[in-house]
PDB file of C-alpha atoms in Angstrom:
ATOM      1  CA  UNK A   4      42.656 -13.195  17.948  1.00 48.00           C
ATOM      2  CA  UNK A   5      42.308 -13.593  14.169  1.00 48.00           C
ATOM      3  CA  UNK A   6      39.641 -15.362  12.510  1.00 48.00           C
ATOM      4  CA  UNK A   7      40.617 -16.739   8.937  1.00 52.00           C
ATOM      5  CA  UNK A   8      37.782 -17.073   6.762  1.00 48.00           C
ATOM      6  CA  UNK A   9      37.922 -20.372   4.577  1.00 53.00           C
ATOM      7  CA  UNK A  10      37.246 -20.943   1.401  1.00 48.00           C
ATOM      8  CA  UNK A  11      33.975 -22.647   0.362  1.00 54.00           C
ATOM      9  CA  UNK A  12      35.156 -26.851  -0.299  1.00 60.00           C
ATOM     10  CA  UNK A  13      36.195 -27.507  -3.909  1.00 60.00           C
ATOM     11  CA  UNK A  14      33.120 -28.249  -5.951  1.00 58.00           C
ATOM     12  CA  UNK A  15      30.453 -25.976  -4.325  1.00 59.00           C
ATOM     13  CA  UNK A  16      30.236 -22.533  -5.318  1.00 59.00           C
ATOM     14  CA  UNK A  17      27.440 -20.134  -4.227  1.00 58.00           C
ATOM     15  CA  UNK A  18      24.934 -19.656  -6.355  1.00 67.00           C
ATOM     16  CA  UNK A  19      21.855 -16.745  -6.834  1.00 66.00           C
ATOM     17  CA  UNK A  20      19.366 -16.894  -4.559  1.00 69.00           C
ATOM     18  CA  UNK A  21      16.856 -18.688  -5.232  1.00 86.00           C
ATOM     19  CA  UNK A  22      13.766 -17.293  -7.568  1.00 92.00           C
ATOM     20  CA  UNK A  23      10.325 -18.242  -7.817  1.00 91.00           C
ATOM     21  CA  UNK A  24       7.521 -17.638 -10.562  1.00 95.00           C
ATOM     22  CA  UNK A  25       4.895 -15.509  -8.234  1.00 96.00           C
ATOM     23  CA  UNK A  26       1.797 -14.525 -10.002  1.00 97.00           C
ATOM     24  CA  UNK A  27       0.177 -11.686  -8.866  1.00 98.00           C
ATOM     25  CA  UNK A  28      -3.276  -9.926  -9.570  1.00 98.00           C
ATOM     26  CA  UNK A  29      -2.839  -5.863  -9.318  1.00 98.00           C
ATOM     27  CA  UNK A  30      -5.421  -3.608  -9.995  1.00 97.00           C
ATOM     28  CA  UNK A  31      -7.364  -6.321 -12.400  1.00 97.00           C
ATOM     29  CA  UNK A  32      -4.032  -7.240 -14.159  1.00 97.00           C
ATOM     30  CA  UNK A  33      -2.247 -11.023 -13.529  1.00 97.00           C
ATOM     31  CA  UNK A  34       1.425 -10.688 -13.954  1.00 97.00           C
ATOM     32  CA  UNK A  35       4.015 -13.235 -13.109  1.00 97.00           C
ATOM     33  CA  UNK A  36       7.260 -11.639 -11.966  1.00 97.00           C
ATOM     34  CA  UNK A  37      10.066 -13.924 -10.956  1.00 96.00           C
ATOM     35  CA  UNK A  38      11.084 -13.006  -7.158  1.00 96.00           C
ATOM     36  CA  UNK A  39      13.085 -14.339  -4.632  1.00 95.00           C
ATOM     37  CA  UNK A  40      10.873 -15.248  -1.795  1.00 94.00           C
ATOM     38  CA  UNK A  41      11.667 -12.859   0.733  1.00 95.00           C
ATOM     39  CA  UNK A  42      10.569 -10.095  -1.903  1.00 97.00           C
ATOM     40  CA  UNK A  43       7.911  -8.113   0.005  1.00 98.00           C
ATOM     41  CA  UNK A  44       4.644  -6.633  -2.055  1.00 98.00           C
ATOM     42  CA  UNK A  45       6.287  -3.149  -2.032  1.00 98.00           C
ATOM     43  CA  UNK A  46       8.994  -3.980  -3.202  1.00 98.00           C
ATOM     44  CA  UNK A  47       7.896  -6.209  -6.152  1.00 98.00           C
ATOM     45  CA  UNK A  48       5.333  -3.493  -6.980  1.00 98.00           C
ATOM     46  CA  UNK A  49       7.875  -0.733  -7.372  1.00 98.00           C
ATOM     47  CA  UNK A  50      10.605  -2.391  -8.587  1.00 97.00           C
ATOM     48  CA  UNK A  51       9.187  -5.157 -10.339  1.00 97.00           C
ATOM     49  CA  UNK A  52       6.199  -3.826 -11.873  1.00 97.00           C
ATOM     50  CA  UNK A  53       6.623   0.040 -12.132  1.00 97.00           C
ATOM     51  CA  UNK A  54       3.920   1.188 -10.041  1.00 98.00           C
ATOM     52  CA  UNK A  55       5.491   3.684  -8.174  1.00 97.00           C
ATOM     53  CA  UNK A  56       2.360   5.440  -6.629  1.00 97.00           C
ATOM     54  CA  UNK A  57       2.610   3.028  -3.343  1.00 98.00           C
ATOM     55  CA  UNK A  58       5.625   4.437  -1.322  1.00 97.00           C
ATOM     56  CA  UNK A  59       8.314   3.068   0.936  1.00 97.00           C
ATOM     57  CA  UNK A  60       8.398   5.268   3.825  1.00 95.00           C
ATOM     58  CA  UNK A  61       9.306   3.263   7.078  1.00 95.00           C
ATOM     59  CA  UNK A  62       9.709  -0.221   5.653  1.00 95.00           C
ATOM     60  CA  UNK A  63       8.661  -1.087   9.212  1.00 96.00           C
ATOM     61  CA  UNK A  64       4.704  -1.050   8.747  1.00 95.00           C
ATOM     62  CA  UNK A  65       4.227   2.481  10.963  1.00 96.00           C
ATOM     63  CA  UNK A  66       4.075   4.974   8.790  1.00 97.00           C
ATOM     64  CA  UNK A  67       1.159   3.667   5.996  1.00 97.00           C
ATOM     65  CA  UNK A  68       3.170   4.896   2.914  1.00 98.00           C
ATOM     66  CA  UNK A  69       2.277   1.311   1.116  1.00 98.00           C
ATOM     67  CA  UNK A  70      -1.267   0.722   2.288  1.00 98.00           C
ATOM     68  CA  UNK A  71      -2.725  -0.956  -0.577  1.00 98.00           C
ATOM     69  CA  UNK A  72      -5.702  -3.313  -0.628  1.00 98.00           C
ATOM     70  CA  UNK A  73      -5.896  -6.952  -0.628  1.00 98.00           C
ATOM     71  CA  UNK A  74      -9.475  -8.149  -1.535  1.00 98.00           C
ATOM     72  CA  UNK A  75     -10.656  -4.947  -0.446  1.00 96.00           C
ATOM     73  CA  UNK A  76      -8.692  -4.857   2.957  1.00 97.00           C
ATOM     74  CA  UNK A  77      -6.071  -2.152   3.669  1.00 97.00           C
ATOM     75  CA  UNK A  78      -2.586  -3.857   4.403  1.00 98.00           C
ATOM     76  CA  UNK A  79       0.762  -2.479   4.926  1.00 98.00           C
ATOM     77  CA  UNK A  80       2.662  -3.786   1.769  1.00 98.00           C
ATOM     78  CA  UNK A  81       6.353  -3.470   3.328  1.00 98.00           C
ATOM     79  CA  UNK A  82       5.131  -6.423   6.019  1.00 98.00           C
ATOM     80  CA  UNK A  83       4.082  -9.466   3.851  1.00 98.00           C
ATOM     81  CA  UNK A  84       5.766 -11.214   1.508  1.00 98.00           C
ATOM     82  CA  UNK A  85       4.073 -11.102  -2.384  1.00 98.00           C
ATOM     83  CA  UNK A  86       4.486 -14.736  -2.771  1.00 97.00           C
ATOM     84  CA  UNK A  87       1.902 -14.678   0.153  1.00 98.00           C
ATOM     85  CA  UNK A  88      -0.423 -12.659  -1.880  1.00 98.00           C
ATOM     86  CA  UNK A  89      -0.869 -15.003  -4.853  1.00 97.00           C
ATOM     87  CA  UNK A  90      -4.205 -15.378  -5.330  1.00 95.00           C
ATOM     88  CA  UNK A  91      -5.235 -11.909  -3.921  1.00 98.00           C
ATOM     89  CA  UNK A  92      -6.672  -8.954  -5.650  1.00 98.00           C
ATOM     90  CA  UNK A  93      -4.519  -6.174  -4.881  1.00 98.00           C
ATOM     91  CA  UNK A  94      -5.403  -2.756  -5.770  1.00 98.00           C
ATOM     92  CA  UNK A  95      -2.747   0.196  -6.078  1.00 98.00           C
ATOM     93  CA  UNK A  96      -3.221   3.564  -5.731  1.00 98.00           C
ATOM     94  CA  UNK A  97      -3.049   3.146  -9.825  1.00 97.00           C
ATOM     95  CA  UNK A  98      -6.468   0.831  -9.478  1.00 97.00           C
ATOM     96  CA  UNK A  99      -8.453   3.205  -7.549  1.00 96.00           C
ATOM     97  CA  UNK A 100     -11.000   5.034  -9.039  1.00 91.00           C
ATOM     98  CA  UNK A 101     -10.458   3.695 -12.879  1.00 85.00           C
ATOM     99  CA  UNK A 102     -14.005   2.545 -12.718  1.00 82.00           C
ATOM    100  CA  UNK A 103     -15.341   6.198 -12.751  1.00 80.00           C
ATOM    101  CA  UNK A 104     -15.849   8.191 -15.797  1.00 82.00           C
ATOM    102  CA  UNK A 105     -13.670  11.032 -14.776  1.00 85.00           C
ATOM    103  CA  UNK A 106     -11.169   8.257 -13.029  1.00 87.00           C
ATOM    104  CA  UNK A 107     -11.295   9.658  -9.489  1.00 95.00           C
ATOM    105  CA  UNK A 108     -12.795   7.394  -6.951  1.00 96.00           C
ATOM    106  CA  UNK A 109     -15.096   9.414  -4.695  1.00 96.00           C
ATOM    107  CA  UNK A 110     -11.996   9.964  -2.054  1.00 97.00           C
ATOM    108  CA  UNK A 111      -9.640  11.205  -4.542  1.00 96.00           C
ATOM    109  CA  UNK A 112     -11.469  13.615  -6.273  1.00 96.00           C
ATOM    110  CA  UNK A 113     -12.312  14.893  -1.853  1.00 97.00           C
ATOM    111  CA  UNK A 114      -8.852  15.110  -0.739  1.00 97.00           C
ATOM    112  CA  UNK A 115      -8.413  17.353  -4.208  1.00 96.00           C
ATOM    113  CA  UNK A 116     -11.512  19.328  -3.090  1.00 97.00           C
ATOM    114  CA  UNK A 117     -10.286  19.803   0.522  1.00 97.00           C
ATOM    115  CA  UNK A 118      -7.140  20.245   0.219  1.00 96.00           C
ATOM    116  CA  UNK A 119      -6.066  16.922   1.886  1.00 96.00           C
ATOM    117  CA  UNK A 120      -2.589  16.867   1.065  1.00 93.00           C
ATOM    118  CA  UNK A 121       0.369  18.743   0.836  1.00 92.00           C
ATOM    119  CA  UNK A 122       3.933  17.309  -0.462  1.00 94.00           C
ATOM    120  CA  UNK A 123       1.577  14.133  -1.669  1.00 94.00           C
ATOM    121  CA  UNK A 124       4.093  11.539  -0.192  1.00 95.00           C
ATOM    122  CA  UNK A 125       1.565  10.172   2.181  1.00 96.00           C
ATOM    123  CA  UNK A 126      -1.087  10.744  -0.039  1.00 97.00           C
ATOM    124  CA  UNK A 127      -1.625   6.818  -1.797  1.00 97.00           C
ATOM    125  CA  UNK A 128      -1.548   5.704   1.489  1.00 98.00           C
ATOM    126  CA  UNK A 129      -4.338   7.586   3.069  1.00 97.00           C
ATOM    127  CA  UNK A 130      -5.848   7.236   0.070  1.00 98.00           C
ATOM    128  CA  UNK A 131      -5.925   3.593  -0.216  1.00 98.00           C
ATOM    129  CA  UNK A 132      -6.472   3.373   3.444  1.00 98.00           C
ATOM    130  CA  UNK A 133      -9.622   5.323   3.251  1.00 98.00           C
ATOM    131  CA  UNK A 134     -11.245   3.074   1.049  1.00 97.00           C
ATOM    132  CA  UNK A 135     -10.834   0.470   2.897  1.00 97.00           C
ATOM    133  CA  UNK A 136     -11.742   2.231   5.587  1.00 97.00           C
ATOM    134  CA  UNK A 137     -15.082   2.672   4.241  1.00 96.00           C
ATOM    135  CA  UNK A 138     -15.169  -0.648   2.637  1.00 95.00           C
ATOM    136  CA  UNK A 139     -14.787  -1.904   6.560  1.00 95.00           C
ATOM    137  CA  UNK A 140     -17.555   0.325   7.314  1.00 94.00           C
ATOM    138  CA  UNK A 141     -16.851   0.387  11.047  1.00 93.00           C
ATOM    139  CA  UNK A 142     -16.834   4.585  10.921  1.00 95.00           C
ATOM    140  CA  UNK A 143     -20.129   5.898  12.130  1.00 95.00           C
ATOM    141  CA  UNK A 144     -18.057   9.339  13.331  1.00 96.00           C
ATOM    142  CA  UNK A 145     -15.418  11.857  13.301  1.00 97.00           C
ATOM    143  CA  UNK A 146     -13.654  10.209  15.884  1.00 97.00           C
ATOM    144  CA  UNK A 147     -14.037   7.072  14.391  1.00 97.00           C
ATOM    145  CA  UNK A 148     -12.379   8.045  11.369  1.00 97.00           C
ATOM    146  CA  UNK A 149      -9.593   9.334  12.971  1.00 97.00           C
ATOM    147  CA  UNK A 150      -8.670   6.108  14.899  1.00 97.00           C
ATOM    148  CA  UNK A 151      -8.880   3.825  12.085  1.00 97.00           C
ATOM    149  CA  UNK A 152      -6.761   6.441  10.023  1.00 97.00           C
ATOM    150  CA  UNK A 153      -4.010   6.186  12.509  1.00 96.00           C
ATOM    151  CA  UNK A 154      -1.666   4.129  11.262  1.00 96.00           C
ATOM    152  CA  UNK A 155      -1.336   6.642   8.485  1.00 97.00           C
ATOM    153  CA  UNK A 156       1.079   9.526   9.061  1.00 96.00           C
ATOM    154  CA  UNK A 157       1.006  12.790   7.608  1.00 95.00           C
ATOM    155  CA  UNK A 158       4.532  15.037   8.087  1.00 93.00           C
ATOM    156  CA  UNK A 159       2.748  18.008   6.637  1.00 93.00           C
ATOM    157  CA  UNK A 160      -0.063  17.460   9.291  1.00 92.00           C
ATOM    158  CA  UNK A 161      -2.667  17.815   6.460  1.00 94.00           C
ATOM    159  CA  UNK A 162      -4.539  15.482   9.032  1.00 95.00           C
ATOM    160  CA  UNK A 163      -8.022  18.135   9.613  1.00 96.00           C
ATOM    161  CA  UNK A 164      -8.325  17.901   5.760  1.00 97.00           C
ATOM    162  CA  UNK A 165      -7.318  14.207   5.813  1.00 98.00           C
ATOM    163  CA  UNK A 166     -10.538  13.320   8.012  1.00 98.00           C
ATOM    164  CA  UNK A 167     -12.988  16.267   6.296  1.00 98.00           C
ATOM    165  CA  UNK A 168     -12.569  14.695   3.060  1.00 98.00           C
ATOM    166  CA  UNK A 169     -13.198  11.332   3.984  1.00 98.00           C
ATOM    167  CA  UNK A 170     -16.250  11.847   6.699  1.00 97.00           C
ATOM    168  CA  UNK A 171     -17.515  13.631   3.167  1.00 97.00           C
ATOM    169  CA  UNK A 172     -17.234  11.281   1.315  1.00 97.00           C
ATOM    170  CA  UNK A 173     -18.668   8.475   4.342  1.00 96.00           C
ATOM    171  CA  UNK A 174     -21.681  10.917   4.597  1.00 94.00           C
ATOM    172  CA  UNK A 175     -22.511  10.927   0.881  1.00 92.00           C
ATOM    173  CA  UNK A 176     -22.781   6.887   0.902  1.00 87.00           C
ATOM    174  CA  UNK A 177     -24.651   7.318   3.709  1.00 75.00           C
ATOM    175  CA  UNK A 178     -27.438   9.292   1.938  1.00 66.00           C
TER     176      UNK A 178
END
């Protein structure tokens, strides 16, 4: 069998999708970017605005490479849509920590002390996920911290470091 494709009817071409004006408030900063709708968060954040610290591992929301965080919650950026997140504050690995003198939050300046990386690829990702893990505050222990850091993979398996620096970091806001 052979299937002919036909020509579009005299008159109608295709055009470009379809963009839209999406304003978007990252790490204090509004910008308005114009995306087609089906642009997800990681995507307009690394291609559209240059902040290349959130990374696409998966693109299927398993791995945590793009955990940023929306009004303080950790989401997986690859799985919503940015025109969804208008009206959001959305915080970057860029954002975290500029509010301390020597611009490491708490949790950065740990996982440098401890040794909680290794290649760094995961490393945004944790890192944002760790505040918002203790933003949740739902980890009262060691265990704790390692189920709600679970959606974060590590391929270096810097994961003993991973949970020493942030239980450090949970005890010293405990005090």
């Amino acid at each position: 069998m052979t299937l002919i494709a036909e020509a579009p009817p005299l008159g109608k071409q295709s055009s470009l999708p379809p963009v839209h004006t999406v304003t978007l408030t990252v790490n204090g900063t509004e910008t308005q970017l114009q995306l087609a709708p089906w642009t997800s968060l990681l995507d307009a954040l690394r291609e559209y605005m240059d902040l290349t610290g959130t990374k696409k591992g998966c693109d299927h929301g398993q791995c945590g490479a793009c955990t940023v965080l929306v009004n303080g919650k950790r989401i997986n950026s690859c799985m919503t849509l940015a025109i969804m997140q208008e009206g959001n504050e959305i915080t970057t690995i860029e954002g975290v920590g500029t509010d301390s003198p020597d611009g490491l939050h708490p949790l950065q300046k740990a996982f440098i002390d401890y040794d909680a990386f290794q290649c760094g690829y995961c490393t945004p990702g944790q890192i944002c996920s760790a505040v918002g893990l203790l933003n949740e505050g739902h980890a009262k222990t060691t265990d704790d911290i390692r189920e709600l850091m679970s959606g974060n993979i590590c391929r270096c398996g810097a994961y003993t470091n991973i949970v020493v620096a942030i239980e450090e970091v949970m005890n010293q806001q405990s005090v």
